[in-house]
mmCIF file of C-alpha atoms in Angstrom:
data_model
loop_
_atom_site.group_PDB
_atom_site.id
_atom_site.type_symbol
_atom_site.label_atom_id
_atom_site.label_comp_id
_atom_site.label_asym_id
_atom_site.label_seq_id
_atom_site.Cartn_x
_atom_site.Cartn_y
_atom_site.Cartn_z
ATOM 1 C CA ALA A 1 101.066 92.983 110.597
ATOM 2 C CA LEU A 2 99.289 92.757 113.915
ATOM 3 C CA GLY A 3 99.727 95.300 116.713
ATOM 4 C CA TYR A 4 98.854 94.013 120.162
ATOM 5 C CA ASP A 5 99.079 95.039 123.799
ATOM 6 C CA GLN A 6 101.403 92.976 125.958
ATOM 7 C CA GLY A 7 101.479 94.236 129.514
ATOM 8 C CA GLY A 8 100.921 97.860 128.526
ATOM 9 C CA LYS A 9 103.514 97.746 125.742
ATOM 10 C CA LEU A 10 102.477 97.819 122.081
ATOM 11 C CA CYS A 11 104.094 94.894 120.269
ATOM 12 C CA SER A 12 103.836 93.679 116.692
ATOM 13 C CA GLU A 13 104.261 90.606 114.535
ATOM 14 C CA PHE A 14 103.820 89.561 110.945
ATOM 15 C CA LEU A 15 100.932 87.174 110.347
ATOM 16 C CA THR A 16 102.151 86.137 106.894
ATOM 17 C CA VAL A 17 105.434 85.384 105.167
ATOM 18 C CA ASP A 18 106.282 86.581 101.661
ATOM 19 C CA HIS A 19 107.053 83.688 99.360
ATOM 20 C CA LYS A 20 110.417 84.524 97.799
ATOM 21 C CA PRO A 21 112.071 82.241 95.250
ATOM 22 C CA ASP A 22 115.261 81.876 97.303
ATOM 23 C CA GLN A 23 113.566 80.392 100.380
ATOM 24 C CA PRO A 24 114.699 76.747 100.669
ATOM 25 C CA GLY A 25 111.287 75.100 100.149
ATOM 26 C CA GLU A 26 110.332 77.470 97.338
ATOM 27 C CA ARG A 27 113.690 77.050 95.583
ATOM 28 C CA ALA A 28 113.444 73.252 95.823
ATOM 29 C CA ARG A 29 109.999 73.249 94.159
ATOM 30 C CA ILE A 30 111.120 75.644 91.412
ATOM 31 C CA GLU A 31 114.309 73.723 90.610
ATOM 32 C CA ALA A 32 112.515 70.348 90.728
ATOM 33 C CA SER A 33 110.133 71.739 88.080
ATOM 34 C CA GLY A 34 112.964 72.815 85.759
ATOM 35 C CA GLY A 35 112.952 76.494 86.719
ATOM 36 C CA SER A 36 115.805 78.474 88.238
ATOM 37 C CA VAL A 37 116.331 81.228 90.788
ATOM 38 C CA GLU A 38 118.500 84.121 89.650
ATOM 39 C CA TYR A 39 119.643 87.269 91.445
ATOM 40 C CA LEU A 40 119.235 90.245 89.143
ATOM 41 C CA HIS A 41 121.841 92.958 89.609
ATOM 42 C CA ASN A 42 119.666 95.628 87.984
ATOM 43 C CA SER A 43 116.916 94.894 90.539
ATOM 44 C CA PHE A 44 118.869 95.409 93.765
ATOM 45 C CA ASN A 45 120.126 91.788 93.607
ATOM 46 C CA LYS A 46 116.683 90.397 94.483
ATOM 47 C CA PRO A 47 115.845 86.772 93.647
ATOM 48 C CA PHE A 48 113.653 86.075 90.606
ATOM 49 C CA ILE A 49 112.134 82.860 89.284
ATOM 50 C CA ARG A 50 112.921 82.025 85.667
ATOM 51 C CA GLY A 51 111.481 79.306 83.502
ATOM 52 C CA GLY A 52 113.718 76.614 82.042
ATOM 53 C CA ASP A 53 112.903 78.048 78.605
ATOM 54 C CA PHE A 54 114.147 81.563 79.484
ATOM 55 C CA PHE A 55 117.323 81.675 77.364
ATOM 56 C CA PRO A 56 115.958 79.805 74.287
ATOM 57 C CA ARG A 57 112.949 82.161 74.211
ATOM 58 C CA ARG A 58 115.202 85.188 74.663
ATOM 59 C CA LYS A 59 117.315 84.094 71.678
ATOM 60 C CA LEU A 60 114.095 84.040 69.633
ATOM 61 C CA GLY A 61 113.547 87.721 70.469
ATOM 62 C CA GLU A 62 110.828 87.101 73.026
ATOM 63 C CA LYS A 63 110.689 88.701 76.462
ATOM 64 C CA PRO A 64 110.110 85.717 78.749
ATOM 65 C CA MET A 65 108.593 86.360 82.150
ATOM 66 C CA GLN A 66 110.524 86.363 85.407
ATOM 67 C CA LEU A 67 108.975 87.101 88.793
ATOM 68 C CA GLN A 68 110.270 88.232 92.150
ATOM 69 C CA TYR A 69 107.762 86.006 93.953
ATOM 70 C CA SER A 70 107.406 82.252 93.919
ATOM 71 C CA ARG A 71 103.621 82.269 94.345
ATOM 72 C CA ALA A 72 101.159 84.238 92.240
ATOM 73 C CA PHE A 73 97.717 83.899 90.689
ATOM 74 C CA GLY A 74 99.031 84.994 87.286
ATOM 75 C CA GLY A 75 102.294 84.137 85.574
ATOM 76 C CA LYS A 76 100.976 81.242 83.481
ATOM 77 C CA ASP A 77 104.297 81.038 81.587
ATOM 78 C CA LEU A 78 106.067 80.162 84.840
ATOM 79 C CA LYS A 79 103.507 77.682 86.254
ATOM 80 C CA PRO A 80 105.249 74.675 84.618
ATOM 81 C CA TYR A 81 108.530 75.838 86.206
ATOM 82 C CA GLY A 82 107.452 75.873 89.843
ATOM 83 C CA LEU A 83 105.444 79.090 90.210
ATOM 84 C CA SER A 84 102.595 78.145 92.524
ATOM 85 C CA SER A 85 99.174 79.719 93.023
ATOM 86 C CA GLU A 86 98.654 77.862 96.301
ATOM 87 C CA ALA A 87 98.159 80.398 99.075
ATOM 88 C CA ALA A 88 99.415 80.006 102.616
ATOM 89 C CA VAL A 89 96.355 80.486 104.838
ATOM 90 C CA GLU A 90 96.365 81.072 108.564
ATOM 91 C CA GLN A 91 93.368 81.789 110.739
ATOM 92 C CA VAL A 92 93.856 84.152 113.687
ATOM 93 C CA VAL A 93 91.197 84.832 116.297
ATOM 94 C CA LEU A 94 91.433 88.462 117.388
ATOM 95 C CA GLY A 95 90.957 89.321 121.030
ATOM 96 C CA GLU A 96 90.992 92.323 123.372
ATOM 97 C CA ALA A 97 94.787 92.585 123.306
ATOM 98 C CA HIS A 98 94.846 92.921 119.516
ATOM 99 C CA LYS A 99 94.752 96.639 118.764
ATOM 100 C CA LEU A 100 95.734 97.120 115.134
ATOM 101 C CA LEU A 101 95.822 95.147 111.896
ATOM 102 C CA VAL A 102 97.806 96.389 108.884
ATOM 103 C CA LEU A 103 97.155 94.844 105.468
ATOM 104 C CA ALA A 104 99.666 96.109 102.945
ATOM 105 C CA SER A 105 101.447 95.173 99.756
ATOM 106 C CA ASP A 106 105.117 94.527 99.176
ATOM 107 C CA GLY A 107 105.553 98.224 98.329
ATOM 108 C CA LEU A 108 105.458 98.891 102.070
ATOM 109 C CA TRP A 109 107.050 95.687 103.351
ATOM 110 C CA ASP A 110 110.084 96.190 101.096
ATOM 111 C CA VAL A 111 110.927 99.370 103.040
ATOM 112 C CA CYS A 112 109.370 98.791 106.473
ATOM 113 C CA ASP A 113 109.078 96.067 109.104
ATOM 114 C CA GLU A 114 105.994 95.251 111.165
ATOM 115 C CA SER A 115 106.979 97.301 114.211
ATOM 116 C CA GLU A 116 107.605 100.417 112.118
ATOM 117 C CA ALA A 117 104.253 100.024 110.315
ATOM 118 C CA VAL A 118 102.381 99.643 113.610
ATOM 119 C CA ARG A 119 104.241 102.643 115.055
ATOM 120 C CA VAL A 120 103.311 104.824 112.042
ATOM 121 C CA CYS A 121 99.645 103.786 112.337
ATOM 122 C CA VAL A 122 99.464 104.402 116.078
ATOM 123 C CA GLU A 123 101.070 107.839 115.755
ATOM 124 C CA ALA A 124 98.620 108.747 112.991
ATOM 125 C CA ALA A 125 95.638 107.567 115.074
ATOM 126 C CA TRP A 126 96.755 109.621 118.085
ATOM 127 C CA GLN A 127 97.101 112.671 115.843
ATOM 128 C CA GLY A 128 93.643 112.100 114.343
ATOM 129 C CA ARG A 129 95.068 111.261 110.896
ATOM 130 C CA ASP A 130 94.149 108.370 108.616
ATOM 131 C CA ALA A 131 96.535 105.482 109.384
ATOM 132 C CA ALA A 132 96.502 104.007 105.865
ATOM 133 C CA HIS A 133 97.318 107.407 104.380
ATOM 134 C CA ALA A 134 100.167 107.804 106.902
ATOM 135 C CA LEU A 135 101.641 104.502 105.670
ATOM 136 C CA VAL A 136 101.423 105.678 102.041
ATOM 137 C CA GLN A 137 103.241 108.892 103.003
ATOM 138 C CA PHE A 138 105.850 106.879 104.938
ATOM 139 C CA GLU A 139 106.481 104.625 101.925
ATOM 140 C CA SER A 140 106.657 107.638 99.586
ATOM 141 C CA ARG A 141 109.689 108.930 101.448
ATOM 142 C CA PHE A 142 111.560 105.848 100.273
ATOM 143 C CA CYS A 143 110.135 105.961 96.738
ATOM 144 C CA ASN A 144 111.270 109.562 96.349
ATOM 145 C CA ALA A 145 114.747 108.999 97.817
ATOM 146 C CA PRO A 146 117.752 109.631 95.561
ATOM 147 C CA MET A 147 118.416 106.685 93.234
ATOM 148 C CA PRO A 148 121.579 105.468 91.551
ATOM 149 C CA ARG A 149 121.987 106.829 87.999
ATOM 150 C CA TRP A 150 121.536 103.412 86.369
ATOM 151 C CA LEU A 151 118.160 103.023 88.074
ATOM 152 C CA MET A 152 117.084 106.536 87.084
ATOM 153 C CA ARG A 153 117.911 105.720 83.422
ATOM 154 C CA ARG A 154 115.982 102.458 83.666
ATOM 155 C CA ARG A 155 112.940 104.136 85.214
ATOM 156 C CA ALA A 156 113.016 106.846 82.535
ATOM 157 C CA LYS A 157 112.563 104.077 79.942
ATOM 158 C CA THR A 158 109.925 102.148 81.885
ATOM 159 C CA PRO A 159 108.324 104.334 84.557
ATOM 160 C CA ALA A 160 107.369 102.423 87.687
ATOM 161 C CA THR A 161 104.383 103.170 89.851
ATOM 162 C CA PRO A 162 104.829 102.278 93.526
ATOM 163 C CA ASN A 163 102.460 99.628 94.819
ATOM 164 C CA ARG A 164 100.540 101.530 97.484
ATOM 165 C CA THR A 165 97.724 99.305 98.706
ATOM 166 C CA LYS A 166 97.268 99.739 102.471
ATOM 167 C CA VAL A 167 94.407 99.028 104.860
ATOM 168 C CA CYS A 168 94.559 99.649 108.593
ATOM 169 C CA GLY A 169 91.968 98.565 111.109
ATOM 170 C CA CYS A 170 91.799 99.463 114.780
ATOM 171 C CA ASN A 171 90.121 97.341 117.432
ATOM 172 C CA GLY A 172 88.262 99.556 119.900
ATOM 173 C CA PRO A 173 89.365 103.061 120.916
ATOM 174 C CA ARG A 174 92.681 104.532 119.887
ATOM 175 C CA PRO A 175 95.492 101.980 120.207
#
């Protein structure tokens, strides 16, 4: 996310787009390759890519892979079914108006939009706190929120660690 000054007002925008399996272009590639897109009820009804061999392999007692993203470096089992490792690259020239750049993982973007992330970073900077740490604390509030019982049972069996990679950079003095 990029925070920038527009006429004295701090604005924000995403510089990238997450590649989700249910986006029209991503879905078309997956389905043309013999894969499918399924919404999993035990994962907050999020879309997942499945290989065309999912059910036959499951019947054999295997645990075939399914991913929430349609592009990844790993996931070799899903490559024949439309999972792509091709990155979307965009070059942005930063200028004086650009005040803040937030690089973060889906752990943050699943619970926060770009304007909220920029706001958290700016508030932390004005208070003399580390902006990346402030984002981790912000995300933790959502990770520690009460969960439905079925999710608590599931996490007890397979504990999940939140993805907390954050980097914040400021351009010049405090934003």
